[in-house]
Amino acid sequence: MSYIKKPLVRHPSLRTNQLGLTVRDYEGAMSTLCAGCGHDSITAAIVRAFFELDTPPHMVAKLSGIGCSSKTPAYFLSGAHGFNSAHGRMAAIATGAAAANRKLAYIGVSGDGDSLSIGLGHMSHAIRRNVKMLYIIENNGVYGLTKGQFSASADVGSKSKRGEANAQAPIDPVMLALGLGATFVARSFSGDKAQLVPILKAGLLHDGFALIDVISPCVTFNDHEGSTKSYVHTRKNQVPIVQTDFVPLAAEITAEYPEGSVAKVTTHDGTTIHLRKMAADYDPTDRTRAMTMLRERQAAGEIPTGLLFLDSTGGTEMHRGAKTVSTPLVDVPFDELCPGRDALEKLQAAYR
Amino acid sequence: MQHEAVASSAEQVQPSGEEVRDRTNDFAFKLANVNGTGSASANGLIMQAIFRMGIPVSGKNLFPSNIQGLPTWYEVRVNAKGHTARTSVYDLIVAMNAETYARDIREVRPGGYVLYDSTWPLSPSLSRDDVTFLGVPYAQLCNEHFTEVRERTLMKNIAYVGTLVALFDIDMDIVTGMLKEKFARKPALMESNAKAIKLGYDYAREHFDCPLPMKLEKMDATKGSILIDGNTATALGCVYAGATVAAWYPITPSTSVLDGFKAFCETYRTDKATGEKRYCILQAEDELAAIGMVIGAAWNGARAFTSTSGPGISLMSELIGLAYYAEVPAVIVDVQRVGPSTGMPTRTQQGDILLCAYASHGDTKHVLLFPANPNECFSFAVKAFDLAEKLQTPVFLLSDLDIGMNDWVVPRLEWDENYKPDRGRVLSKEELLALPTPKYYRYSPEDEYGVAARTLPGVHEKGSFFTRGSGHNKLGGYTEIPDEYQEVMDRLARKHRAARNLVPPAIIEKRQGATFGVLTVGGCDPAVREALETLEERGVHGDFLRVRGFPFGDEVEAFLAEHEVVYVVEQNRDAQLRSLLILETSVPKEKLRSITAYGGFPLQAHQVIEGIALP
Ligand SMILES: Cc1ncc(C[n+]2csc(CCOP(=O)(O)OP(=O)(O)O)c2C)c(N)n1
Ligand code: SF4
């Protein structure tokens, strides 16, 4: 369980980031998930992303619901405040947290059960509100923690461990997010760190709601033949529609990329995302195209991955829309909040 | 012409048969209307005028769950002695809804009056010999004097205000002054209102003996008081407490709490130059989200609250348990309405007492504050935030529709400039670094209240901790070990017990020779007091106690111990307060006699008197 401590040995040759921290400083407690669980790979990618972004761990708030996936915040960034809340409720809690303090980085980790069943409403509304946060769905097509029931993302015909075929159409979080107007939509695979890490970094810096659906096989209940969320199936059918790379502005290395095949997108804080176009005519800034492409590829049995849609302006993020002060609300002094006795006296003239 | 038609049936003055007595500043009247015709402002005008004459008054809005078309009533009680609980003994009725004539006319006490629109004849079957019918052709008058259709409807209501001004001898200067204030920026409206009032007034002076035996005389009893509804006062309390995040999902009768909060924040917390707001209001997708947002914001250090009613509490229960167990402050305003289920959304009840006391699964127990009027709504709202943060737990402000949506005459709200929010134990960066331990632990060491210091995200790495609703030990780590789990649960119980000395103490009033006690809660207060005073006049003496917080304080225990019999007066079927007393104090249950009223209307003194078995 998450109280298990990792031994704090640090190899002297470990690379440090600009804060002088090593990748070990971004780790958390020892994972208690099944060996080989996709979720652990995502945890590792998260650790890497924060390390590479030089994020001070305590400036991150990590939140989750309930499920195997939702346990993972304990396994990264032990220097950050964590909130393992209730099943499906993470998005709402993160929304309130973001309302109170806009200076922290928010990372929400959820499962496909957590997000697409019990928490579907909350996730949809966090998208609609455009809460500035990185929202990760660790998508394994099953309920892991309750031992293998189909989740709302299980594909039609996908088989359970007992061989039962799923009859109901899945909810595709990526299509849902695009339809709801999300400003950052991506999909990746837990086994593809090269793709996942840059996307996580871009998502963390995105100035709005960033959704990443990560196919994350459940080795215990959904990694068998007939499952469409298994390692084998995903590896075979994954099509990186957009190869993403992330470059901090401070260390420009654009030259490494072949001219002509790279779209450069500057995010809100000035850092740059490079989108290498796999499909010649794919434009990740066009919502309608993204939706059409996804439908076509999915009909062909493919799992398109990469940064699928990006509005680099971030759109109308919750606080921008609400015109909240730039000072985090938690830091506004009380005397600026309380109107005081004179105001109360004056006000009460209206109640005579 | 309309006169003749009616005269045959009803419009003769009938001797009432009741002894003639002076009813100056002591009577009640009821205004029967149709929802959505603009009667609310007319009714409010009368109520406010009486208040400005310095006379204790109350107005109860008995409205349907409907936007337009259904019958709606407004009752006004004037009482020089200050008894302003609801009464259903009406000395006069303003019958403006033909559909409810029969019932309305039946409800007037013998010797009373019926004021109605005589544009159309009253059916002879409605006649009563023991009341006086006063017909004013409002529709006809308004049709003659106003051209627009909407205006003709609206002004009928304003016109009856004019008639009542004449009949009750309301100070016309006060009424005109109010119109001037109200329509300062709309002179056209001001003019038509004044015209309508004059129409009703002049007609009354010409046709009736004005004033009636029940009339008004200026007093000095409302000086230093305001006329305000509980929800507005609650909203103001939240502003003054420094709440910055409010998350809610609309529900009657709590909606106006957020409406008020928003309006006050716009006035006091919005930068005039930049338009920047020092608050964030989240209209959630449902109550599950609303409480989640409050918990998230409070976890991050903001003073956050939600306001809802019974159905919302049902939905919030899971996360209320999370906040209890993970020890996250949260303020929940519950403006109670009639249940179960959707119940009667626009009627009042105290039906959520047990639900809120123990909201959520497992062993949970919460801190409840019970305001009885808008003044307490204001101060208890502030208290709720202090307690939620001091104790790191959810705190309920348990109001109800009667308190929340009706206007009450209450002492002016006071604000202590020296007030400092009690944020409870929150470690700063410096305090964290100065900790004697290399690490910070979330749930220890505890203080005398059973509370450990918390830390806020973003302050320092040393303060980071993992909040969880799953089993944890006193250090905050996950556990499934029985002793470790129980240790935390026992501390939470201790913490709840400690709250009994922190919630507002009960109000106790003792009488010489009292033979029993009456214990009540919230908006029952005026009716119970009136009942006890009336009984006193009959030589029956009882002591009074109103609980204002849960867990119950020692003074409640003492009161229960001192009395052989204690009547528990509350507005719900199952005597929830009584159950809570039995569960949470050492009172033998035989001692507690229950008096309940749960039809949805505010409590009346006679209901209490009838419930007390006279010796
Ligand atoms: C209100 C509520 N209902 C049901 C549960 C039981 N429950 C725990 S985890 C879970 C599903 C987890 O599935 P998913 O979110 O996909 O995460 P995974 O374990 O697969 O990573 C369920 C149904 C719960 N904790 N709370
Ligand atoms: S049950 Fe599945 S999802 Fe849960 S830890 Fe094991 S492999 Fe991962």
mmCIF file with all atom_site columns, C-alpha atoms and ligand atoms in Angstrom, chain A residues 39 66-70 86-87 89 110-115 118 138 140-146 149 151 218, chain B residues 318, ligand 1:
data_model
loop_
_atom_site.group_PDB
_atom_site.id
_atom_site.type_symbol
_atom_site.label_atom_id
_atom_site.label_alt_id
_atom_site.label_comp_id
_atom_site.label_asym_id
_atom_site.label_entity_id
_atom_site.label_seq_id
_atom_site.pdbx_PDB_ins_code
_atom_site.Cartn_x
_atom_site.Cartn_y
_atom_site.Cartn_z
_atom_site.occupancy
_atom_site.B_iso_or_equiv
_atom_site.pdbx_formal_charge
_atom_site.auth_seq_id
_atom_site.auth_comp_id
_atom_site.auth_asym_id
_atom_site.auth_atom_id
_atom_site.pdbx_PDB_model_num
ATOM   1  C CA  . HIS A 1 39  ? -0.914  2.447  -14.781 1.00 0.00 ? 39  HIS A CA  1
ATOM   2  C CA  . ILE A 1 66  ? -11.288 5.667  -6.657  1.00 0.00 ? 66  ILE A CA  1
ATOM   3  C CA  . GLY A 1 67  ? -9.939  2.752  -8.640  1.00 0.00 ? 67  GLY A CA  1
ATOM   4  C CA  . CYS A 1 68  ? -6.551  1.178  -9.307  1.00 0.00 ? 68  CYS A CA  1
ATOM   5  C CA  . SER A 1 69  ? -5.746  4.150  -11.510 1.00 0.00 ? 69  SER A CA  1
ATOM   6  C CA  . SER A 1 70  ? -6.837  6.552  -8.826  1.00 0.00 ? 70  SER A CA  1
ATOM   7  C CA  . ALA A 1 86  ? -14.314 9.371  -3.935  1.00 0.00 ? 86  ALA A CA  1
ATOM   8  C CA  . HIS A 1 87  ? -15.302 7.341  -6.971  1.00 0.00 ? 87  HIS A CA  1
ATOM   9  C CA  . ARG A 1 89  ? -15.744 12.878 -7.938  1.00 0.00 ? 89  ARG A CA  1
ATOM   10 C CA  . SER A 1 110 ? -8.825  8.834  -13.201 1.00 0.00 ? 110 SER A CA  1
ATOM   11 C CA  . GLY A 1 111 ? -9.939  5.504  -14.597 1.00 0.00 ? 111 GLY A CA  1
ATOM   12 C CA  . ASP A 1 112 ? -12.369 4.794  -17.399 1.00 0.00 ? 112 ASP A CA  1
ATOM   13 C CA  . GLY A 1 113 ? -14.872 3.610  -14.806 1.00 0.00 ? 113 GLY A CA  1
ATOM   14 C CA  . ASP A 1 114 ? -14.249 6.635  -12.651 1.00 0.00 ? 114 ASP A CA  1
ATOM   15 C CA  . SER A 1 115 ? -14.548 9.067  -15.561 1.00 0.00 ? 115 SER A CA  1
ATOM   16 C CA  . ILE A 1 118 ? -20.013 7.462  -12.232 1.00 0.00 ? 118 ILE A CA  1
ATOM   17 C CA  . GLU A 1 138 ? -5.986  5.565  -17.463 1.00 0.00 ? 138 GLU A CA  1
ATOM   18 C CA  . ASN A 1 140 ? -8.167  -0.200 -19.461 1.00 0.00 ? 140 ASN A CA  1
ATOM   19 C CA  . GLY A 1 141 ? -11.707 -0.972 -20.525 1.00 0.00 ? 141 GLY A CA  1
ATOM   20 C CA  . VAL A 1 142 ? -12.508 -2.644 -17.203 1.00 0.00 ? 142 VAL A CA  1
ATOM   21 C CA  . TYR A 1 143 ? -13.100 -1.951 -13.594 1.00 0.00 ? 143 TYR A CA  1
ATOM   22 C CA  . GLY A 1 144 ? -9.811  -3.077 -12.153 1.00 0.00 ? 144 GLY A CA  1
ATOM   23 C CA  . LEU A 1 145 ? -10.335 -2.533 -8.469  1.00 0.00 ? 145 LEU A CA  1
ATOM   24 C CA  . THR A 1 146 ? -13.724 -4.286 -8.415  1.00 0.00 ? 146 THR A CA  1
ATOM   25 C CA  . GLN A 1 149 ? -16.499 -5.799 -14.864 1.00 0.00 ? 149 GLN A CA  1
ATOM   26 C CA  . SER A 1 151 ? -16.437 -0.358 -18.136 1.00 0.00 ? 151 SER A CA  1
ATOM   27 C CA  . CYS A 1 218 ? -5.028  -4.189 -17.000 1.00 0.00 ? 218 CYS A CA  1
ATOM   28 C CA  . GLU B 2 318 ? -21.147 10.568 0.271   1.00 0.00 ? 318 GLU B CA  1
HETATM 29 C C1  . LIG C 3 .   ? -19.976 5.190  -4.897  1.00 0.00 ? 1   LIG C C1  1
HETATM 30 C C2  . LIG C 3 .   ? -19.100 4.033  -5.233  1.00 0.00 ? 1   LIG C C2  1
HETATM 31 N N1  . LIG C 3 .   ? -19.590 3.043  -5.984  1.00 0.00 ? 1   LIG C N1  1
HETATM 32 C C3  . LIG C 3 .   ? -18.795 1.981  -6.284  1.00 0.00 ? 1   LIG C C3  1
HETATM 33 C C4  . LIG C 3 .   ? -17.526 1.920  -5.836  1.00 0.00 ? 1   LIG C C4  1
HETATM 34 C C5  . LIG C 3 .   ? -16.690 0.693  -6.145  1.00 0.00 ? 1   LIG C C5  1
HETATM 35 N N2  . LIG C 3 .   ? -15.602 0.931  -7.126  1.00 0.00 ? 1   LIG C N2  1
HETATM 36 C C6  . LIG C 3 .   ? -14.350 1.161  -6.712  1.00 0.00 ? 1   LIG C C6  1
HETATM 37 S S1  . LIG C 3 .   ? -13.277 1.331  -7.998  1.00 0.00 ? 1   LIG C S1  1
HETATM 38 C C7  . LIG C 3 .   ? -14.478 1.034  -9.131  1.00 0.00 ? 1   LIG C C7  1
HETATM 39 C C8  . LIG C 3 .   ? -14.181 1.002  -10.591 1.00 0.00 ? 1   LIG C C8  1
HETATM 40 C C9  . LIG C 3 .   ? -12.799 1.328  -10.934 1.00 0.00 ? 1   LIG C C9  1
HETATM 41 O O1  . LIG C 3 .   ? -12.636 1.281  -12.305 1.00 0.00 ? 1   LIG C O1  1
HETATM 42 P P1  . LIG C 3 .   ? -11.765 2.337  -13.048 1.00 0.00 ? 1   LIG C P1  1
HETATM 43 O O2  . LIG C 3 .   ? -12.159 3.704  -12.649 1.00 0.00 ? 1   LIG C O2  1
HETATM 44 O O3  . LIG C 3 .   ? -11.836 2.036  -14.502 1.00 0.00 ? 1   LIG C O3  1
HETATM 45 O O4  . LIG C 3 .   ? -10.309 2.137  -12.484 1.00 0.00 ? 1   LIG C O4  1
HETATM 46 P P2  . LIG C 3 .   ? -9.305  0.918  -12.607 1.00 0.00 ? 1   LIG C P2  1
HETATM 47 O O5  . LIG C 3 .   ? -9.410  0.219  -11.296 1.00 0.00 ? 1   LIG C O5  1
HETATM 48 O O6  . LIG C 3 .   ? -9.725  0.076  -13.740 1.00 0.00 ? 1   LIG C O6  1
HETATM 49 O O7  . LIG C 3 .   ? -8.005  1.577  -12.789 1.00 0.00 ? 1   LIG C O7  1
HETATM 50 C C10 . LIG C 3 .   ? -15.706 0.825  -8.498  1.00 0.00 ? 1   LIG C C10 1
HETATM 51 C C11 . LIG C 3 .   ? -16.958 0.563  -9.218  1.00 0.00 ? 1   LIG C C11 1
HETATM 52 C C12 . LIG C 3 .   ? -17.037 2.978  -5.039  1.00 0.00 ? 1   LIG C C12 1
HETATM 53 N N3  . LIG C 3 .   ? -15.813 3.002  -4.558  1.00 0.00 ? 1   LIG C N3  1
HETATM 54 N N4  . LIG C 3 .   ? -17.851 4.010  -4.777  1.00 0.00 ? 1   LIG C N4  1
#
